[in-house]
Backbone as a chain_set.jsonl record, in Angstrom:
{"seq": "XXXXXXXXXXXXXXXXXXXXXXXXXXXXXXXXXXXXXXXXXXXXXXXXXXXXXXXXXXXXXXXXXXXXXXXXXXXXXXXXXXXXXXXXXXXXXXXXXXXXXXXXXXXXXXXXXXXXXXXXXXXXXXXXXXXXXXXXXXXX", "coords": {"N": [[22.619, 74.218, 76.143], [21.277, 71.787, 76.001], [20.116, 71.494, 78.563], [18.311, 73.612, 78.505], [16.571, 72.771, 76.49], [15.653, 70.487, 77.775], [14.292, 71.603, 79.976], [12.297, 72.869, 78.532], [10.815, 70.688, 77.48], [9.907, 69.683, 79.871], [8.367, 71.81, 80.81], [6.4, 71.757, 78.882], [5.158, 69.569, 79.706], [5.973, 67.109, 78.752], [7.114, 64.488, 79.633], [8.131, 62.11, 78.675], [9.712, 62.782, 76.397], [11.519, 64.399, 77.731], [12.834, 62.572, 79.377], [14.001, 60.918, 77.43], [15.753, 62.76, 76.227], [17.369, 63.305, 78.435], [18.653, 60.871, 78.734], [20.19, 60.862, 76.424], [21.818, 63.043, 77.011], [23.236, 62.033, 79.161], [24.626, 59.97, 77.885], [26.428, 61.353, 76.267], [27.911, 62.61, 78.124], [27.01, 64.987, 79.335], [25.461, 65.393, 81.564], [24.532, 67.209, 84.4], [24.356, 69.185, 87.474], [22.162, 70.85, 87.032], [20.599, 69.355, 85.329], [19.974, 67.197, 87.015], [18.578, 68.59, 89.067], [16.384, 69.622, 87.603], [15.01, 67.294, 86.686], [14.488, 65.965, 89.123], [12.879, 67.885, 90.321], [10.627, 67.831, 88.603], [9.794, 65.191, 88.982], [9.068, 65.274, 91.692], [7.041, 67.22, 91.611], [5.116, 65.849, 90.165], [4.531, 63.958, 91.95], [5.985, 61.643, 91.871], [7.755, 60.159, 93.7], [9.427, 57.977, 94.003], [10.869, 57.943, 91.623], [12.241, 60.375, 91.89], [13.855, 59.821, 94.119], [15.358, 57.753, 93.032], [16.78, 59.115, 91.036], [18.331, 60.795, 92.662], [19.802, 58.872, 94.053], [21.233, 57.806, 91.985], [22.635, 59.959, 90.803], [23.699, 61.671, 92.73], [25.122, 60.438, 94.681], [27.917, 60.002, 96.678], [31.198, 58.817, 95.846], [31.563, 56.1, 97.4], [32.191, 53.477, 97.593], [34.724, 51.046, 98.014], [35.806, 49.972, 95.773], [38.201, 48.474, 93.73], [38.376, 48.659, 91.049], [39.272, 50.801, 88.643], [37.836, 52.048, 86.558], [35.159, 51.915, 87.448], [35.287, 53.459, 89.806], [36.049, 55.945, 88.729], [33.859, 56.439, 87.127], [31.841, 56.657, 89.085], [32.752, 58.891, 90.536], [32.545, 60.87, 88.594], [29.859, 61.215, 88.471], [29.056, 62.318, 90.801], [27.31, 64.713, 92.368], [27.136, 66.943, 94.771], [24.286, 67.908, 95.736], [22.375, 70.089, 97.029], [20.027, 71.437, 96.366], [18.4, 69.641, 94.892], [17.97, 67.607, 96.798], [16.633, 69.114, 98.757], [14.332, 69.789, 97.388], [13.076, 67.289, 97.232], [12.79, 66.621, 99.981], [11.083, 68.712, 100.771], [8.901, 68.136, 99.111], [7.99, 65.643, 100.088], [7.289, 66.49, 102.681], [5.239, 68.371, 102.166], [3.314, 66.686, 101.224], [2.33, 65.27, 103.321], [4.061, 63.341, 104.298], [6.026, 63.373, 106.356], [7.836, 61.834, 107.92], [9.196, 60.38, 105.964], [10.373, 62.472, 104.583], [12.113, 63.383, 106.577], [13.758, 61.193, 106.717], [15.032, 61.312, 104.213], [16.343, 63.729, 104.582], [18.192, 63.01, 106.582], [19.648, 61.087, 105.158], [20.746, 62.663, 103.168], [22.523, 64.269, 104.631], [24.206, 62.276, 105.58], [25.4, 61.527, 103.231], [27.06, 63.6, 102.815], [26.055, 66.005, 101.918], [25.436, 69.236, 102.588], [22.826, 70.802, 104.338], [20.924, 73.742, 103.432], [19.597, 77.071, 104.076], [17.048, 76.926, 102.951], [16.488, 74.217, 103.011], [16.381, 73.773, 105.782], [14.21, 75.452, 106.358], [12.106, 74.073, 105.088], [12.081, 71.682, 106.61], [11.705, 72.605, 109.3], [9.289, 74.013, 109.05], [7.553, 71.917, 108.305], [7.744, 70.245, 110.543], [6.711, 71.959, 112.518], [4.101, 72.268, 111.558], [3.214, 69.711, 111.985], [2.91, 69.705, 114.666], [5.234, 69.227, 116.105], [6.972, 70.794, 117.653], [9.048, 70.851, 119.567], [10.956, 69.145, 118.44], [11.488, 70.609, 116.149], [12.829, 72.793, 117.187], [15.282, 71.745, 117.747]], "CA": [[21.412, 74.137, 75.336], [20.54, 70.575, 76.349], [19.277, 71.746, 79.736], [17.211, 74.486, 78.091], [15.612, 71.893, 75.804], [15.069, 69.626, 78.804], [13.299, 72.41, 80.7], [11.175, 73.083, 77.617], [9.996, 69.472, 77.481], [9.282, 69.596, 81.189], [7.323, 72.838, 80.839], [5.33, 71.282, 77.997], [4.674, 68.346, 80.353], [6.31, 65.962, 77.916], [8.121, 63.794, 80.423], [8.736, 61.066, 77.848], [10.804, 63.397, 75.635], [12.516, 64.87, 78.691], [13.638, 61.419, 79.795], [14.822, 60.518, 76.28], [16.834, 63.729, 76.099], [18.295, 63.145, 79.562], [19.482, 59.696, 78.432], [21.164, 61.308, 75.433], [22.764, 63.906, 77.729], [24.1, 61.147, 79.941], [25.482, 59.225, 76.958], [27.502, 62.207, 75.757], [28.628, 63.177, 79.269], [26.569, 66.353, 79.635], [24.586, 65.43, 82.734], [25.092, 68.04, 85.466], [23.426, 69.443, 88.579], [20.931, 71.442, 86.49], [19.821, 68.213, 84.831], [19.453, 66.504, 88.194], [17.566, 69.444, 89.706], [15.201, 69.709, 86.744], [14.263, 66.033, 86.692], [13.981, 65.722, 90.484], [11.761, 68.815, 90.5], [9.466, 67.316, 87.871], [9.34, 63.971, 89.665], [8.381, 65.68, 92.929], [5.802, 67.914, 91.23], [4.144, 64.849, 89.727], [4.439, 63.027, 93.082], [6.696, 60.407, 91.546], [8.844, 60.234, 94.666], [10.381, 56.888, 93.742], [11.748, 58.4, 90.55], [13.109, 61.414, 92.453], [14.871, 59.149, 94.938], [16.226, 57.012, 92.128], [17.684, 60.097, 90.43], [19.302, 61.204, 93.685], [20.698, 57.743, 94.3], [22.099, 57.583, 90.821], [23.446, 61.098, 90.373], [24.244, 62.515, 93.797], [25.773, 59.61, 95.688], [29.376, 60.116, 96.682], [31.939, 57.588, 95.543], [31.845, 55.577, 98.731], [32.632, 52.081, 97.534], [36.182, 50.915, 97.939], [36.057, 49.097, 94.635], [39.529, 48.738, 93.169], [38.244, 48.833, 89.612], [39.453, 52.225, 88.373], [36.747, 52.547, 85.726], [33.977, 52.09, 88.276], [35.497, 54.607, 90.68], [36.019, 57.154, 87.909], [32.461, 56.634, 86.743], [31.098, 57.149, 90.239], [33.179, 60.245, 90.854], [32.043, 61.8, 87.594], [28.421, 61.404, 88.666], [28.774, 62.842, 92.125], [26.935, 66.121, 92.467], [26.564, 67.225, 96.093], [23.243, 68.754, 95.211], [21.439, 70.436, 98.086], [18.749, 71.864, 95.792], [17.589, 68.468, 94.546], [17.544, 66.97, 98.041], [15.647, 69.988, 99.399], [13.097, 69.624, 96.607], [12.446, 66.034, 97.638], [12.389, 66.762, 101.387], [9.897, 69.572, 100.784], [7.791, 67.417, 98.47], [7.452, 64.687, 101.052], [6.662, 67.227, 103.784], [3.985, 68.965, 101.688], [2.359, 65.624, 100.921], [1.989, 64.563, 104.553], [4.979, 62.222, 104.521], [7.114, 64.004, 107.092], [8.868, 60.873, 108.333], [10.007, 60.075, 104.784], [11.174, 63.669, 104.359], [13.187, 63.374, 107.575], [14.667, 60.119, 106.297], [15.829, 61.858, 103.11], [17.206, 64.744, 105.191], [19.291, 62.295, 107.235], [20.448, 60.467, 104.104], [21.451, 63.758, 102.527], [23.648, 64.637, 105.498], [25.12, 61.131, 105.603], [26.113, 61.543, 101.955], [27.955, 64.751, 102.766], [25.398, 67.167, 101.325], [25.068, 70.124, 103.687], [21.562, 71.519, 104.151], [20.999, 75.2, 103.425], [18.471, 77.699, 104.777], [15.791, 76.442, 102.366], [16.283, 72.867, 103.542], [15.926, 73.918, 107.167], [12.864, 76.034, 106.333], [11.185, 72.966, 104.77], [12.018, 70.758, 107.75], [11.117, 73.27, 110.469], [7.884, 74.269, 108.733], [6.81, 70.65, 108.336], [7.687, 69.803, 111.947], [5.771, 72.845, 113.214], [2.757, 71.921, 111.082], [2.861, 68.416, 112.59], [2.939, 69.906, 116.116], [6.475, 68.659, 116.676], [7.732, 72.023, 117.883], [10.275, 70.549, 120.299], [11.905, 68.601, 117.473], [11.841, 71.702, 115.254], [13.809, 73.652, 117.884], [16.587, 71.086, 117.706]], "C": [[20.599, 72.878, 75.62], [19.608, 70.827, 77.535], [18.114, 72.674, 79.415], [16.145, 73.667, 77.375], [14.904, 70.999, 76.82], [13.987, 70.38, 79.574], [12.082, 72.704, 79.827], [10.243, 71.878, 77.565], [9.233, 69.333, 78.795], [8.121, 70.583, 81.268], [6.13, 72.432, 79.986], [4.704, 69.987, 78.522], [4.873, 67.115, 79.481], [7.462, 65.215, 78.584], [8.833, 62.719, 79.605], [9.926, 61.627, 77.054], [11.907, 63.909, 76.564], [13.421, 63.725, 79.129], [14.526, 60.917, 78.66], [16.007, 61.466, 76.102], [17.849, 63.565, 77.23], [19.196, 61.928, 79.357], [20.562, 60.053, 77.41], [22.243, 62.172, 76.104], [23.752, 63.062, 78.529], [25.099, 60.436, 79.024], [26.649, 60.061, 76.439], [28.238, 62.951, 76.877], [28.243, 64.592, 79.631], [25.604, 66.45, 80.814], [25.266, 66.27, 83.803], [24.042, 68.297, 86.538], [22.118, 70.051, 88.088], [20.014, 70.331, 85.977], [19.175, 67.474, 86.0], [18.336, 67.309, 88.832], [16.273, 69.482, 88.906], [14.37, 68.436, 86.827], [13.733, 65.678, 88.08], [12.78, 66.63, 90.746], [10.495, 68.341, 89.821], [8.911, 66.075, 88.564], [8.566, 64.32, 90.931], [7.045, 66.341, 92.601], [4.714, 66.948, 90.792], [3.95, 63.743, 90.769], [5.016, 61.654, 92.757], [7.967, 60.375, 92.397], [9.876, 59.126, 94.467], [11.371, 57.291, 92.652], [12.729, 59.451, 91.072], [14.222, 60.792, 93.286], [15.857, 58.389, 94.068], [17.238, 57.945, 91.459], [18.749, 60.539, 91.43], [20.296, 60.094, 93.972], [21.711, 57.598, 93.171], [23.074, 58.731, 90.553], [23.996, 61.971, 91.491], [24.949, 61.719, 94.873], [27.281, 59.763, 95.564], [30.007, 58.773, 96.35], [32.388, 56.984, 96.86], [32.332, 54.136, 98.714], [34.145, 52.04, 97.412], [36.564, 49.929, 96.853], [37.405, 49.462, 94.013], [39.495, 48.892, 91.662], [38.245, 50.329, 89.289], [38.305, 52.795, 87.551], [35.491, 52.815, 86.523], [34.137, 53.302, 89.168], [35.438, 55.918, 89.899], [34.586, 57.477, 87.514], [31.659, 57.205, 87.891], [31.477, 58.584, 90.576], [32.616, 61.25, 89.868], [30.552, 62.073, 87.77], [28.096, 62.065, 90.002], [28.511, 64.334, 92.076], [26.376, 66.339, 93.873], [25.506, 68.314, 95.937], [22.158, 69.058, 96.243], [20.071, 70.813, 97.52], [17.848, 70.672, 95.484], [17.095, 67.751, 95.8], [16.466, 67.797, 98.727], [14.307, 69.876, 98.7], [12.348, 68.372, 97.058], [11.975, 66.081, 99.087], [11.11, 67.582, 101.478], [8.681, 68.897, 100.169], [7.156, 66.412, 99.409], [6.703, 65.425, 102.166], [5.307, 67.795, 103.364], [2.912, 67.924, 101.404], [2.075, 64.734, 102.127], [2.875, 63.372, 104.863], [6.253, 62.728, 105.214], [8.213, 63.023, 107.473], [9.765, 60.494, 107.149], [10.899, 61.274, 104.431], [12.351, 63.744, 105.317], [14.225, 62.307, 107.236], [15.595, 60.6, 105.17], [16.803, 62.912, 103.638], [18.429, 64.086, 105.847], [20.219, 61.659, 106.202], [21.32, 61.52, 103.417], [22.692, 64.131, 103.332], [24.678, 63.517, 105.555], [25.974, 61.103, 104.34], [27.007, 62.768, 101.787], [27.373, 65.975, 102.083], [24.895, 68.038, 102.469], [23.769, 70.854, 103.395], [21.808, 73.03, 104.114], [19.756, 75.762, 104.121], [17.124, 77.239, 104.225], [15.464, 75.032, 102.882], [15.727, 72.953, 104.955], [14.528, 74.517, 107.243], [11.823, 74.958, 106.039], [10.978, 72.067, 105.977], [11.302, 71.398, 108.933], [9.638, 73.55, 110.241], [7.033, 73.011, 108.826], [6.678, 70.132, 109.766], [6.693, 70.652, 112.736], [4.33, 72.506, 112.832], [2.265, 70.612, 111.707], [2.871, 68.479, 114.122], [4.129, 69.233, 116.787], [7.457, 69.795, 116.903], [9.059, 71.735, 118.582], [11.352, 70.033, 119.341], [12.365, 69.7, 116.496], [12.888, 72.607, 115.881], [15.195, 73.062, 117.812], [17.172, 71.285, 116.35]], "O": [[19.374, 72.889, 75.497], [18.446, 70.421, 77.512], [17.038, 72.534, 79.996], [14.952, 73.846, 77.621], [13.695, 70.783, 76.73], [12.896, 69.855, 79.796], [10.96, 72.78, 80.329], [9.022, 72.031, 77.601], [8.073, 68.922, 78.821], [7.033, 70.241, 81.731], [4.984, 72.727, 80.328], [3.843, 69.389, 77.877], [4.05, 66.199, 79.475], [8.616, 65.298, 78.162], [10.014, 62.453, 79.826], [11.005, 61.034, 77.036], [13.088, 63.858, 76.221], [14.636, 63.894, 79.239], [15.672, 60.533, 78.893], [17.13, 61.026, 75.857], [19.054, 63.674, 77.004], [20.361, 61.941, 79.754], [21.703, 59.604, 77.517], [23.429, 62.044, 75.8], [24.949, 63.347, 78.564], [26.278, 60.318, 79.357], [27.735, 59.533, 76.198], [29.079, 63.811, 76.614], [29.06, 65.332, 80.178], [24.996, 67.498, 81.028], [26.447, 66.072, 84.088], [22.966, 67.699, 86.518], [21.066, 69.791, 88.672], [18.799, 70.375, 86.173], [17.983, 67.167, 85.974], [17.263, 66.772, 89.109], [15.186, 69.385, 89.475], [13.155, 68.499, 87.017], [12.631, 65.141, 88.195], [11.784, 66.197, 91.324], [9.407, 68.434, 90.391], [7.698, 65.931, 88.713], [7.524, 63.725, 91.208], [6.033, 66.054, 93.241], [3.529, 67.194, 91.018], [3.297, 62.732, 90.51], [4.585, 60.638, 93.303], [9.081, 60.537, 91.9], [11.061, 59.322, 94.735], [12.565, 57.01, 92.751], [13.912, 59.419, 90.735], [15.384, 61.183, 93.177], [17.058, 58.385, 94.341], [18.413, 57.603, 91.331], [19.927, 60.646, 91.086], [21.493, 60.344, 94.117], [22.885, 57.304, 93.395], [24.206, 58.501, 90.126], [24.706, 62.936, 91.208], [25.34, 62.287, 95.893], [27.841, 59.665, 94.472], [29.402, 57.722, 96.559], [33.457, 57.312, 97.374], [32.832, 53.637, 99.722], [34.758, 52.902, 96.782], [37.513, 49.157, 96.991], [37.699, 50.638, 93.802], [40.514, 49.229, 91.06], [37.301, 51.037, 89.638], [37.847, 53.906, 87.817], [34.822, 53.826, 86.309], [33.21, 54.105, 89.281], [34.842, 56.891, 90.361], [34.155, 58.63, 87.559], [30.879, 58.138, 87.7], [30.606, 59.403, 90.871], [32.248, 62.36, 90.252], [30.044, 63.072, 87.261], [26.927, 62.336, 90.278], [29.407, 65.121, 91.771], [25.238, 65.95, 94.138], [25.814, 69.504, 96.003], [21.145, 68.362, 96.313], [19.052, 70.529, 98.149], [16.655, 70.702, 95.788], [15.939, 67.334, 95.864], [15.486, 67.243, 99.226], [13.262, 69.869, 99.349], [11.131, 68.399, 97.242], [10.871, 65.628, 99.391], [10.167, 67.202, 102.173], [7.561, 69.066, 100.65], [5.932, 66.336, 99.516], [5.603, 65.023, 102.545], [4.337, 67.711, 104.118], [1.727, 68.252, 101.352], [1.638, 63.592, 101.981], [2.476, 62.483, 105.615], [7.371, 62.542, 104.735], [9.396, 63.345, 107.361], [10.969, 60.308, 107.324], [12.049, 61.097, 104.028], [13.456, 64.12, 104.925], [15.422, 62.501, 107.447], [16.795, 60.323, 105.182], [17.95, 62.98, 103.196], [19.556, 64.552, 105.684], [21.44, 61.692, 106.358], [22.491, 61.277, 103.126], [23.779, 64.288, 102.775], [25.882, 63.775, 105.578], [27.136, 60.7, 104.379], [27.634, 62.95, 100.743], [28.111, 66.886, 101.707], [24.023, 67.621, 103.232], [23.617, 71.458, 102.333], [22.775, 73.529, 104.691], [18.962, 75.011, 104.686], [16.149, 77.172, 104.974], [14.307, 74.709, 103.152], [14.739, 72.301, 105.289], [13.739, 74.13, 108.105], [10.768, 74.931, 106.673], [9.847, 71.73, 106.327], [10.391, 70.799, 109.505], [8.822, 73.346, 111.14], [5.925, 73.039, 109.363], [5.62, 69.638, 110.155], [5.919, 70.123, 113.534], [3.447, 72.466, 113.689], [1.069, 70.425, 111.93], [2.844, 67.447, 114.794], [4.025, 68.733, 117.907], [8.592, 69.777, 116.428], [10.084, 72.316, 118.225], [12.513, 70.435, 119.423], [13.521, 69.703, 116.072], [13.748, 73.135, 115.176], [16.184, 73.795, 117.815], [18.276, 70.814, 116.08]]}, "num_chains": 1, "name": "protein.A"}
């Protein structure tokens, strides 16, 4: 029900309430991939790419630090959502807004973080490369 309310705030273009609700969801441990996807989608739609990247950094990064503090590792693991949909949303947003190199950077980061692209991700990348007359790179 939290995610339904979140989507309602987003649909009503009330980003302030959506962010407040998302903080509450995080506090009670209900943040999930739907939450990430919804907020990244809104950030991209409003061209707030920094916010979208921040959400991905915060909620989709694998537990890669070798910190020996158990609480920190547990916290990081609980936030790891290998979320191809959210990354694809951001890659496509950058590509559609003439920022292909930034989209490619996110694509590479996504793969480095262990998030495997899907057919939609590749469609975004190939379409953007073709539009930029980088057909040779698109073939690769």
